[in-house]
């Protein structure tokens, strides 16, 4: 099928093989604003503001229908810390590999086209139809599933939440609702842990936007396909050995890789 090469598939690597490595990663906000929320939809508007009417309704019926309006759509938090959830980062990395690496299978838009997928997403990534791995039937998986896991196969890589460690928090109005945002120059930090081969670490960094030894702008977060002033970040890994591994991966698999410009204007 177009966009998928079965030549890269192999039997799964034993899940406990290899030395576990912890890699520290930074995510730098390069757009004006950045927002991630586990519940991005604003709450309903206030239905009744008149206190006397509320009291009267309660006295008459024993109930009062009052909807409160959330004063802002807040950034995801763990305790007091603003964080990018682990699954958000993991999903962003895997998604790029699935759509831009022909050795990867792809079991979302490529096989089940959806009318709800953003037109801007299609313009940028130009997703193509691909097969999905069937481990039970074939006994083999693509390189991405071998690392990130698939049905019947555990993952060999773990992402932590990425905590805001530097920068400024602000509030901006978008379409009549107030969003809590991290502003340009903010930094989130977290770790990626896995017992991967050197080549596999190179692949993961490529999914983070590493190109020829440098990290490019990638899209992440709310409004990434709707607004130019949101959702642009750059990953940062200060490990030259892994960056070299990414360059080697990029060279070895060049005929299977496709790059796109995510920093759309």
XYZ file of N, CA and C in Angstrom:
795
model
N 0.847 -1.192 0.000
C 0.000 0.000 0.000
C 0.882 1.241 0.000
N 0.428 2.283 -0.649
C 1.219 3.514 -0.760
C 1.632 4.041 0.612
N 2.929 4.403 0.743
C 3.389 5.036 1.975
C 3.825 4.086 3.061
N 3.878 2.754 2.769
C 4.276 1.823 3.826
C 5.158 0.736 3.255
N 6.355 0.587 3.843
C 7.282 -0.438 3.405
C 7.340 -1.553 4.440
N 7.032 -2.784 4.008
C 7.070 -3.928 4.916
C 8.490 -4.461 5.089
N 9.455 -3.922 4.336
C 10.824 -4.421 4.412
C 11.472 -4.129 5.765
N 10.963 -3.166 6.493
C 11.555 -2.770 7.772
C 11.004 -3.579 8.943
N 9.988 -4.393 8.728
C 9.351 -5.116 9.831
C 10.245 -6.233 10.348
N 10.103 -6.533 11.633
C 10.918 -7.572 12.259
C 10.153 -8.186 13.420
N 10.657 -9.275 13.937
C 10.078 -9.840 15.148
C 10.302 -8.869 16.305
N 9.368 -8.786 17.237
C 9.523 -7.841 18.352
C 10.766 -8.117 19.182
N 11.433 -7.043 19.570
C 12.558 -7.156 20.494
C 12.028 -7.559 21.871
N 12.671 -8.489 22.575
C 12.231 -8.813 23.939
C 12.110 -7.545 24.768
N 11.012 -7.434 25.496
C 10.705 -6.191 26.211
C 11.738 -5.836 27.270
N 12.450 -6.804 27.786
C 13.440 -6.539 28.843
C 14.871 -6.524 28.325
N 15.063 -6.525 27.020
C 16.418 -6.552 26.471
C 17.028 -5.153 26.468
N 18.307 -5.059 26.754
C 19.022 -3.797 26.656
C 19.091 -3.046 27.969
N 20.007 -2.099 28.004
C 20.212 -1.286 29.204
C 19.254 -0.108 29.199
N 18.580 0.109 30.319
C 17.629 1.212 30.425
C 18.377 2.543 30.504
N 17.886 3.499 29.772
C 18.529 4.816 29.711
C 17.488 5.895 29.979
N 17.876 6.891 30.758
C 17.008 8.042 31.042
C 17.573 9.265 30.341
N 16.774 9.868 29.489
C 17.220 11.022 28.701
C 16.424 12.248 29.130
N 17.124 13.300 29.525
C 16.460 14.535 29.921
C 16.151 15.362 28.675
N 14.922 15.856 28.618
C 14.452 16.569 27.425
C 13.796 17.879 27.844
N 14.049 18.924 27.074
C 13.372 20.198 27.274
C 12.449 20.474 26.079
N 11.341 21.141 26.368
C 10.441 21.614 25.315
C 10.346 23.121 25.460
N 10.842 23.831 24.461
C 10.899 25.290 24.489
C 9.754 25.884 23.667
N 9.013 26.797 24.271
C 7.902 27.450 23.583
C 8.457 28.563 22.700
N 8.181 28.487 21.400
C 8.686 29.500 20.470
C 7.562 30.335 19.863
N 6.310 29.935 20.071
C 5.176 30.761 19.639
C 4.844 31.759 20.740
N 3.974 32.701 20.432
C 3.595 33.699 21.439
C 2.911 33.042 22.634
N 2.084 32.026 22.347
C 1.323 31.381 23.415
C 1.345 29.863 23.241
N 1.150 29.163 24.364
C 1.121 27.701 24.339
C 0.136 27.224 25.398
N -0.773 26.336 24.997
C -1.788 25.857 25.934
C -2.035 24.370 25.731
N -2.070 23.649 26.836
C -2.469 22.240 26.843
C -3.455 22.060 27.982
N -4.579 21.459 27.702
C -5.571 21.224 28.734
C -6.191 19.857 28.546
N -6.408 19.154 29.634
C -7.065 17.859 29.556
C -8.564 18.003 29.336
N -9.097 19.191 29.601
C -10.511 19.463 29.351
C -10.629 20.837 28.725
N -10.342 20.945 27.412
C -10.229 22.249 26.776
C -11.549 22.972 26.540
N -12.700 22.315 26.760
C -13.972 22.963 26.474
C -14.401 23.859 27.628
N -14.727 25.127 27.344
C -15.202 26.016 28.409
C -16.492 25.484 29.014
N -16.744 25.823 30.269
C -17.950 25.373 30.943
C -19.137 26.224 30.522
N -20.367 25.756 30.781
C -21.557 26.509 30.354
C -21.609 27.900 30.963
N -22.321 28.799 30.280
C -22.509 30.144 30.794
C -23.453 30.123 31.984
N -23.398 31.199 32.764
C -24.287 31.310 33.916
C -25.730 31.395 33.430
N -26.568 30.522 33.963
C -27.976 30.517 33.557
C -28.782 31.548 34.334
N -28.504 31.683 35.591
C -29.262 32.610 36.429
C -28.307 33.354 37.353
N -28.306 34.676 37.236
C -27.396 35.483 38.048
C -28.095 36.143 39.237
N -29.436 36.212 39.198
C -30.185 36.925 40.217
C -30.288 36.071 41.486
N -29.650 36.536 42.537
C -29.606 35.760 43.778
C -31.004 35.543 44.341
N -31.879 36.570 44.284
C -33.228 36.434 44.823
C -34.021 35.384 44.066
N -33.827 35.330 42.749
C -34.534 34.342 41.939
C -34.068 32.930 42.286
N -32.766 32.787 42.533
C -32.210 31.479 42.891
C -32.794 31.016 44.222
N -32.830 31.933 45.217
C -33.363 31.589 46.536
C -34.841 31.234 46.437
N -35.597 32.019 45.658
C -37.025 31.781 45.503
C -37.287 30.421 44.869
N -36.508 30.099 43.847
C -36.676 28.804 43.187
C -36.375 27.655 44.145
N -35.355 27.830 44.958
C -34.993 26.784 45.906
C -36.078 26.592 46.967
N -36.649 27.713 47.466
C -37.686 27.628 48.485
C -38.953 26.985 47.950
N -39.234 27.222 46.653
C -40.450 26.693 46.056
C -40.324 25.230 45.641
N -39.160 24.856 45.177
C -39.004 23.515 44.587
C -38.008 22.629 45.318
N -37.194 23.234 46.171
C -36.146 22.465 46.830
C -34.912 22.287 45.965
N -34.968 22.885 44.784
C -33.836 22.794 43.858
C -33.595 24.156 43.216
N -32.386 24.372 42.755
C -32.071 25.615 42.041
C -31.115 25.283 40.910
N -31.509 25.623 39.691
C -30.668 25.357 38.523
C -29.697 26.506 38.310
N -28.483 26.293 38.706
C -27.457 27.324 38.576
C -26.244 26.724 37.879
N -25.841 27.329 36.775
C -24.635 26.906 36.087
C -23.568 27.961 36.303
N -22.400 27.535 36.703
C -21.320 28.499 36.892
C -20.434 28.532 35.658
N -19.883 29.678 35.391
C -18.992 29.849 34.260
C -17.547 29.775 34.741
N -16.740 28.913 34.149
C -15.331 28.846 34.516
C -14.674 30.155 34.106
N -13.909 30.760 35.004
C -13.314 32.052 34.695
C -12.199 31.941 33.673
N -11.650 30.713 33.467
C -10.626 30.514 32.440
C -10.517 29.029 32.133
N -10.013 28.722 30.960
C -9.670 27.341 30.629
C -8.225 27.169 31.072
N -8.030 26.401 32.133
C -6.721 26.350 32.761
C -5.784 25.342 32.101
N -4.520 25.641 32.173
C -3.463 24.751 31.723
C -3.474 23.485 32.595
N -3.097 22.359 32.032
C -3.032 21.119 32.800
C -2.056 21.274 33.976
N -2.461 20.780 35.132
C -1.630 20.876 36.331
C -1.501 19.521 37.014
N -0.364 19.344 37.650
C -0.176 18.270 38.618
C 0.218 18.960 39.909
N -0.689 18.977 40.867
C -0.473 19.798 42.049
C -0.507 21.264 41.648
N 0.529 21.982 41.980
C 0.616 23.398 41.625
C 1.382 23.629 40.324
N 1.943 22.574 39.758
C 2.818 22.713 38.595
C 2.051 22.617 37.286
N 2.330 23.547 36.373
C 1.836 23.425 35.006
C 2.642 22.347 34.304
N 1.964 21.443 33.613
C 2.672 20.353 32.946
C 2.082 20.078 31.573
N 2.936 19.581 30.694
C 2.481 18.937 29.465
C 2.392 17.451 29.814
N 1.214 16.850 29.751
C 1.086 15.441 30.148
C 1.971 14.522 29.318
N 2.431 13.464 29.952
C 3.300 12.506 29.281
C 2.686 12.002 27.979
N 1.391 11.698 27.995
C 0.746 11.149 26.803
C 0.690 12.150 25.651
N 0.652 13.445 25.991
C 0.663 14.466 24.937
C 1.997 14.455 24.204
N 3.089 14.384 24.963
C 4.421 14.377 24.351
C 4.639 13.073 23.589
N 4.331 11.981 24.224
C 4.484 10.664 23.597
C 3.683 10.584 22.293
N 2.446 11.050 22.357
C 1.597 11.007 21.169
C 2.128 11.860 20.033
N 2.672 13.029 20.377
C 3.211 13.910 19.348
C 4.406 13.276 18.644
N 5.270 12.630 19.413
C 6.456 11.987 18.835
C 6.047 10.799 17.967
N 5.204 9.954 18.492
C 4.790 8.768 17.724
C 4.027 9.154 16.459
N 3.144 10.140 16.572
C 2.339 10.537 15.422
C 3.211 10.990 14.255
N 4.294 11.727 14.560
C 5.173 12.175 13.482
C 5.863 10.991 12.798
N 6.278 10.034 13.600
C 6.925 8.866 13.015
C 5.937 8.069 12.166
N 4.713 7.937 12.628
C 3.729 7.174 11.867
C 3.431 7.790 10.514
N 3.354 9.109 10.464
C 2.935 9.745 9.218
C 4.105 10.098 8.303
N 5.325 10.233 8.864
C 6.457 10.702 8.062
C 7.524 9.648 7.808
N 7.376 8.470 8.390
C 8.369 7.399 8.262
C 7.689 6.209 7.591
N 8.089 5.910 6.360
C 7.417 4.867 5.588
C 7.596 3.471 6.171
N 8.569 3.295 7.057
C 8.740 1.990 7.709
C 7.724 1.782 8.828
N 7.008 2.816 9.189
C 6.023 2.716 10.260
C 4.662 2.351 9.689
N 3.920 1.533 10.442
C 2.521 1.341 10.088
C 1.744 2.554 10.590
N 0.490 2.631 10.223
C -0.308 3.807 10.587
C -1.759 3.377 10.609
N -2.386 3.430 11.752
C -3.728 2.869 11.853
C -4.793 3.875 12.255
N -4.584 5.139 11.912
C -5.582 6.152 12.244
C -6.160 6.743 10.971
N -5.814 7.987 10.666
C -6.367 8.661 9.489
C -6.041 7.912 8.207
N -4.841 7.340 8.116
C -4.425 6.686 6.888
C -5.334 5.557 6.451
N -5.924 4.831 7.425
C -6.791 3.716 7.087
C -8.265 4.019 7.262
N -8.587 4.992 8.098
C -9.979 5.327 8.333
C -10.150 6.834 8.204
N -10.222 7.355 6.990
C -10.347 8.795 6.779
C -11.523 9.372 7.563
N -11.315 10.535 8.157
C -12.348 11.162 8.974
C -12.616 12.570 8.474
N -13.891 12.921 8.427
C -14.257 14.262 7.985
C -13.959 15.303 9.046
N -13.616 14.869 10.271
C -13.352 15.821 11.353
C -11.877 16.214 11.433
N -11.014 15.564 10.684
C -9.598 15.902 10.706
C -9.384 17.272 10.071
N -8.540 18.083 10.709
C -8.298 19.449 10.243
C -7.754 19.481 8.825
N -8.274 20.401 8.051
C -7.762 20.600 6.692
C -6.302 21.050 6.731
N -5.974 21.879 7.708
C -4.584 22.341 7.828
C -3.649 21.170 8.119
N -4.102 20.223 8.955
C -3.298 19.028 9.221
C -3.017 18.289 7.916
N -4.033 18.098 7.112
C -3.853 17.382 5.849
C -2.904 18.128 4.915
N -3.012 19.467 4.906
C -2.129 20.274 4.057
C -0.678 20.133 4.469
N -0.434 20.093 5.777
C 0.942 20.036 6.279
C 1.536 18.640 6.145
N 0.825 17.644 6.653
C 1.413 16.310 6.783
C 1.132 15.390 5.596
N 0.114 15.712 4.807
C -0.228 14.918 3.622
C -0.224 13.410 3.947
N -1.042 12.976 4.902
C -1.041 11.562 5.316
C -1.462 10.643 4.179
N -0.834 9.496 4.127
C -1.129 8.508 3.097
C -1.642 7.229 3.725
N -2.343 6.449 2.946
C -2.905 5.202 3.466
C -1.801 4.187 3.731
N -1.924 3.473 4.848
C -0.946 2.460 5.215
C -1.646 1.266 5.836
N -0.958 0.145 5.827
C -1.439 -1.015 6.557
C -1.203 -0.809 8.053
N -1.880 -1.605 8.860
C -1.632 -1.657 10.300
C -0.938 -2.969 10.627
N -0.108 -2.954 11.655
C 0.541 -4.188 12.096
C -0.496 -5.193 12.596
N -0.251 -6.454 12.326
C -1.063 -7.542 12.873
C -0.096 -8.543 13.482
N 0.300 -8.270 14.717
C 1.319 -9.075 15.384
C 0.887 -10.535 15.515
N -0.360 -10.749 15.849
C -0.828 -12.116 16.064
C -0.755 -12.946 14.779
N -1.070 -12.328 13.659
C -1.080 -13.059 12.393
C 0.302 -13.154 11.769
N 1.073 -12.048 11.811
C 2.353 -11.986 11.109
C 3.554 -12.321 11.986
N 3.447 -12.054 13.271
C 4.580 -12.266 14.159
C 5.663 -11.219 14.012
N 5.357 -10.134 13.295
C 6.327 -9.059 13.077
C 5.647 -7.705 13.286
N 6.481 -6.690 13.581
C 5.969 -5.330 13.777
C 6.905 -4.333 13.098
N 6.401 -3.139 12.902
C 7.226 -2.068 12.341
C 8.141 -1.510 13.431
N 9.170 -0.742 13.071
C 10.109 -0.210 14.080
C 9.447 0.675 15.136
N 8.402 1.414 14.746
C 7.748 2.315 15.698
C 6.937 1.525 16.725
N 6.183 0.526 16.261
C 5.436 -0.323 17.196
C 6.377 -1.129 18.078
N 7.542 -1.471 17.570
C 8.515 -2.221 18.360
C 9.001 -1.414 19.561
N 9.003 -0.102 19.423
C 9.415 0.784 20.518
C 8.219 1.220 21.364
N 7.176 1.723 20.709
C 6.053 2.334 21.418
C 4.965 1.337 21.808
N 5.037 0.128 21.260
C 4.045 -0.878 21.580
C 2.848 -0.837 20.648
N 2.072 -1.913 20.690
C 0.849 -2.018 19.905
C -0.021 -3.062 20.571
N -1.141 -3.409 19.967
C -2.031 -4.408 20.558
C -1.278 -5.718 20.774
N -1.229 -6.160 22.023
C -0.543 -7.399 22.350
C 0.945 -7.262 22.564
N 1.453 -6.028 22.557
C 2.892 -5.805 22.717
C 3.130 -4.577 23.585
N 3.806 -4.779 24.722
C 4.061 -3.675 25.650
C 5.073 -2.687 25.067
N 5.008 -1.473 25.541
C 5.947 -0.437 25.131
C 7.301 -0.646 25.795
N 8.355 -0.179 25.121
C 9.697 -0.200 25.702
C 10.180 1.206 26.020
N 9.265 2.175 25.997
C 9.649 3.566 26.237
C 8.592 4.231 27.112
N 9.056 5.096 28.022
C 8.168 5.794 28.948
C 8.501 7.281 28.929
N 7.469 8.105 28.928
C 7.619 9.555 29.010
C 7.073 10.024 30.354
N 7.771 10.933 31.013
C 7.229 11.564 32.213
C 6.420 12.781 31.800
N 5.655 13.345 32.735
C 5.063 14.656 32.496
C 6.192 15.672 32.349
N 5.938 16.716 31.572
C 6.928 17.774 31.373
C 6.477 19.009 32.152
N 7.279 19.374 33.152
C 6.934 20.433 34.094
C 7.493 21.780 33.644
N 6.684 22.826 33.814
C 7.146 24.187 33.520
C 8.242 24.571 34.501
N 9.434 24.877 33.973
C 10.566 25.227 34.841
C 11.039 26.662 34.641
N 10.594 27.303 33.576
C 10.985 28.692 33.323
C 9.944 29.328 32.420
N 9.777 30.641 32.587
C 8.856 31.350 31.708
C 7.748 32.047 32.465
N 6.782 32.525 31.717
C 5.701 33.335 32.264
C 4.349 32.746 31.887
N 3.420 32.826 32.831
C 2.045 32.393 32.583
C 1.169 33.626 32.408
N 0.283 33.571 31.419
C -0.582 34.711 31.138
C -1.969 34.195 30.783
N -2.885 35.128 30.493
C -4.247 34.781 30.106
C -4.605 35.535 28.844
N -5.139 34.824 27.859
C -5.495 35.449 26.587
C -6.908 35.043 26.205
N -7.572 35.951 25.498
C -8.927 35.693 25.046
C -8.902 35.079 23.657
N -9.560 33.939 23.514
C -9.674 33.277 22.222
C -11.143 32.942 21.992
N -11.719 33.560 20.999
C -13.110 33.310 20.628
C -14.060 33.484 21.809
N -13.795 34.503 22.608
C -14.689 34.828 23.711
C -14.412 34.094 25.000
N -13.388 33.230 25.024
C -13.056 32.489 26.235
C -11.611 32.791 26.638
N -11.383 32.802 27.938
C -10.060 33.088 28.463
C -9.280 31.802 28.666
N -8.066 31.754 28.105
C -7.203 30.581 28.235
C -5.951 30.942 29.017
N -5.587 30.075 29.935
C -4.320 30.208 30.644
C -3.216 29.649 29.743
N -2.172 30.426 29.531
C -1.144 30.025 28.580
C 0.251 30.218 29.159
N 1.178 29.430 28.644
C 2.604 29.707 28.844
C 3.034 30.566 27.667
N 3.827 31.577 27.933
C 4.190 32.517 26.875
C 5.537 32.153 26.233
N 5.841 32.850 25.172
C 7.068 32.615 24.411
C 8.293 32.635 25.325
N 9.176 31.669 25.151
C 10.370 31.571 25.972
C 10.218 30.643 27.169
N 8.998 30.178 27.427
C 8.784 29.238 28.532
C 9.439 27.894 28.223
N 9.818 27.183 29.270
C 10.512 25.907 29.114
C 9.835 24.852 29.982
N 9.575 23.698 29.392
C 9.058 22.533 30.107
C 10.133 21.447 30.069
N 10.285 20.732 31.183
C 11.321 19.703 31.244
C 10.745 18.386 31.758
N 11.268 17.300 31.177
C 10.855 15.966 31.592
C 11.882 14.946 31.128
N 11.562 13.681 31.331
C 12.486 12.601 30.974
C 11.803 11.586 30.066
N 12.626 10.943 29.256
C 12.193 9.814 28.437
C 13.065 8.631 28.846
N 12.424 7.526 29.213
C 13.156 6.354 29.712
C 12.862 5.163 28.818
N 13.907 4.459 28.406
C 13.683 3.283 27.578
C 14.914 2.410 27.470
N 14.691 1.131 27.206
C 15.805 0.221 26.927
C 15.848 -0.007 25.414
N 16.332 1.020 24.724
C 16.335 1.050 23.263
C 17.741 0.923 22.713
N 17.815 0.511 21.467
C 19.103 0.498 20.777
C 19.469 1.921 20.381
N 20.694 2.111 19.986
C 21.154 3.423 19.534
C 20.307 3.919 18.355
N 20.042 3.029 17.415
C 19.234 3.399 16.249
C 17.822 3.797 16.655
N 17.260 3.093 17.624
C 15.909 3.415 18.068
C 15.859 4.764 18.778
N 16.891 5.081 19.576
C 16.949 6.413 20.182
C 17.039 7.477 19.092
N 17.799 7.190 18.053
C 17.881 8.132 16.940
C 16.522 8.361 16.309
N 15.748 7.287 16.159
C 14.406 7.401 15.602
C 13.507 8.256 16.485
N 13.586 8.062 17.796
C 12.764 8.848 18.725
C 13.100 10.330 18.613
N 14.380 10.659 18.546
C 14.764 12.065 18.403
C 14.284 12.635 17.078
N 14.300 11.803 16.027
C 13.779 12.283 14.742
C 12.299 12.625 14.876
N 11.572 11.828 15.647
C 10.165 12.119 15.910
C 9.965 13.388 16.716
N 11.014 13.824 17.430
C 10.964 15.079 18.174
C 11.324 16.284 17.305
N 11.704 16.016 16.065
C 12.040 17.126 15.170
C 13.515 17.315 14.929
N 14.343 16.356 15.339
C 15.786 16.461 15.089
C 16.055 16.242 13.598
N 16.681 17.226 12.961
C 17.017 17.145 11.546
C 18.453 17.617 11.342
N 19.282 16.713 10.853
C 20.692 17.036 10.593
C 21.371 17.628 11.826
N 21.023 17.109 12.988
C 21.680 17.505 14.222
C 21.072 18.690 14.939
N 20.028 19.290 14.374
C 19.370 20.425 15.017
C 17.872 20.168 15.094
N 17.227 20.807 16.082
C 15.796 20.580 16.276
C 14.981 21.688 15.599
N 13.992 21.270 14.824
C 13.124 22.193 14.105
C 11.870 22.487 14.919
N 11.110 23.477 14.491
C 9.841 23.812 15.127
C 8.817 22.723 14.806
N 8.129 22.252 15.848
C 7.050 21.290 15.662
C 5.791 21.823 16.339
N 4.667 21.322 15.892
C 3.379 21.747 16.430
C 2.960 20.852 17.588
N 2.446 21.485 18.642
C 1.941 20.741 19.792
C 0.989 21.638 20.563
N -0.082 21.068 21.087
C -0.968 21.820 21.950
C -2.187 22.376 21.249
N -2.955 23.147 21.994
C -4.235 23.705 21.528
C -4.022 24.722 20.423
N -4.932 24.718 19.453
C -4.987 25.674 18.343
C -3.824 25.537 17.366
N -3.185 24.375 17.324
C -2.019 24.230 16.450
C -2.358 24.332 14.975
N -3.593 24.023 14.617
C -3.989 24.125 13.215
C -4.952 25.284 12.965
N -5.197 26.088 14.023
C -6.143 27.198 13.886
C -5.491 28.575 13.995
N -4.414 28.689 14.801
C -3.840 30.011 15.063
C -2.322 29.976 14.915
N -1.798 31.017 14.301
C -0.353 31.100 14.069
C 0.414 31.501 15.313
N -0.274 32.089 16.290
C 0.417 32.568 17.495
C 0.402 31.533 18.619
N -0.042 30.301 18.341
C -0.096 29.235 19.335
C 0.683 28.008 18.860
N 1.091 27.184 19.829
C 1.407 25.761 19.604
C 2.692 25.469 18.834
N 3.670 26.364 18.869
C 4.976 26.079 18.256
C 5.999 25.819 19.350
N 6.675 24.678 19.269
C 7.696 24.345 20.262
C 8.915 23.758 19.567
N 10.018 23.755 20.309
C 11.234 23.063 19.882
C 11.704 22.158 21.013
N 11.957 20.908 20.677
C 12.563 20.000 21.647
C 14.047 20.336 21.780
N 14.614 19.934 22.906
C 16.042 20.142 23.148
C 16.594 18.944 23.916
N 17.612 18.305 23.361
C 18.285 17.194 24.017
C 19.779 17.487 23.999
N 20.363 17.664 25.162
C 21.786 17.992 25.249
C 22.617 16.723 25.449
N 22.493 15.834 24.495
C 23.245 14.581 24.515
C 23.773 14.362 23.097
N 25.020 14.723 22.882
C 25.571 14.699 21.527
C 25.598 13.293 20.943
N 25.754 12.302 21.798
C 25.759 10.928 21.313
C 24.406 10.573 20.694
N 23.323 10.971 21.341
C 21.999 10.677 20.810
C 21.689 11.526 19.576
N 22.177 12.748 19.561
C 21.986 13.579 18.373
C 22.725 12.961 17.186
N 23.914 12.455 17.435
C 24.651 11.754 16.375
C 23.891 10.507 15.925
N 23.259 9.826 16.883
C 22.462 8.652 16.538
C 21.291 9.029 15.647
N 20.715 10.191 15.887
C 19.608 10.665 15.048
C 20.090 10.965 13.626
N 21.265 11.583 13.523
C 21.838 11.861 12.196
C 22.079 10.552 11.449
N 22.592 9.561 12.161
C 22.846 8.254 11.540
C 21.541 7.593 11.098
N 20.507 7.685 11.929
C 19.194 7.144 11.581
C 18.655 7.832 10.332
N 18.769 9.163 10.316
C 18.265 9.955 9.195
C 18.975 9.585 7.896
N 20.272 9.318 7.977
C 21.047 8.944 6.790
C 20.675 7.545 6.317
N 20.579 6.610 7.248
C 20.301 5.216 6.897
C 18.924 5.048 6.272
N 17.935 5.760 6.773
C 16.556 5.573 6.325
C 16.057 6.728 5.457
N 16.973 7.451 4.852
C 16.592 8.657 4.110
C 15.508 8.402 3.058
N 15.543 7.248 2.396
C 14.553 6.988 1.332
C 13.167 6.685 1.897
N 13.084 6.461 3.214
C 11.795 6.180 3.839
C 11.243 7.370 4.629
N 12.018 8.447 4.724
C 11.623 9.586 5.550
C 11.116 10.743 4.693
N 10.117 11.427 5.206
C 9.569 12.610 4.538
C 9.542 13.744 5.555
N 10.024 14.899 5.191
C 9.992 16.032 6.102
C 8.951 17.034 5.627
N 8.341 17.744 6.555
C 7.348 18.754 6.227
C 7.633 20.004 7.043
N 7.127 21.134 6.605
C 7.271 22.394 7.328
C 6.048 22.576 8.209
N 6.242 22.438 9.521
C 5.121 22.551 10.455
C 4.861 23.997 10.872
N 5.858 24.846 10.782
C 5.714 26.239 11.212
C 4.989 27.023 10.123
N 3.709 26.711 9.947
C 2.932 27.290 8.856
C 2.650 28.779 9.092
N 2.535 29.497 8.013
C 2.356 30.953 8.073
C 0.931 31.350 7.688
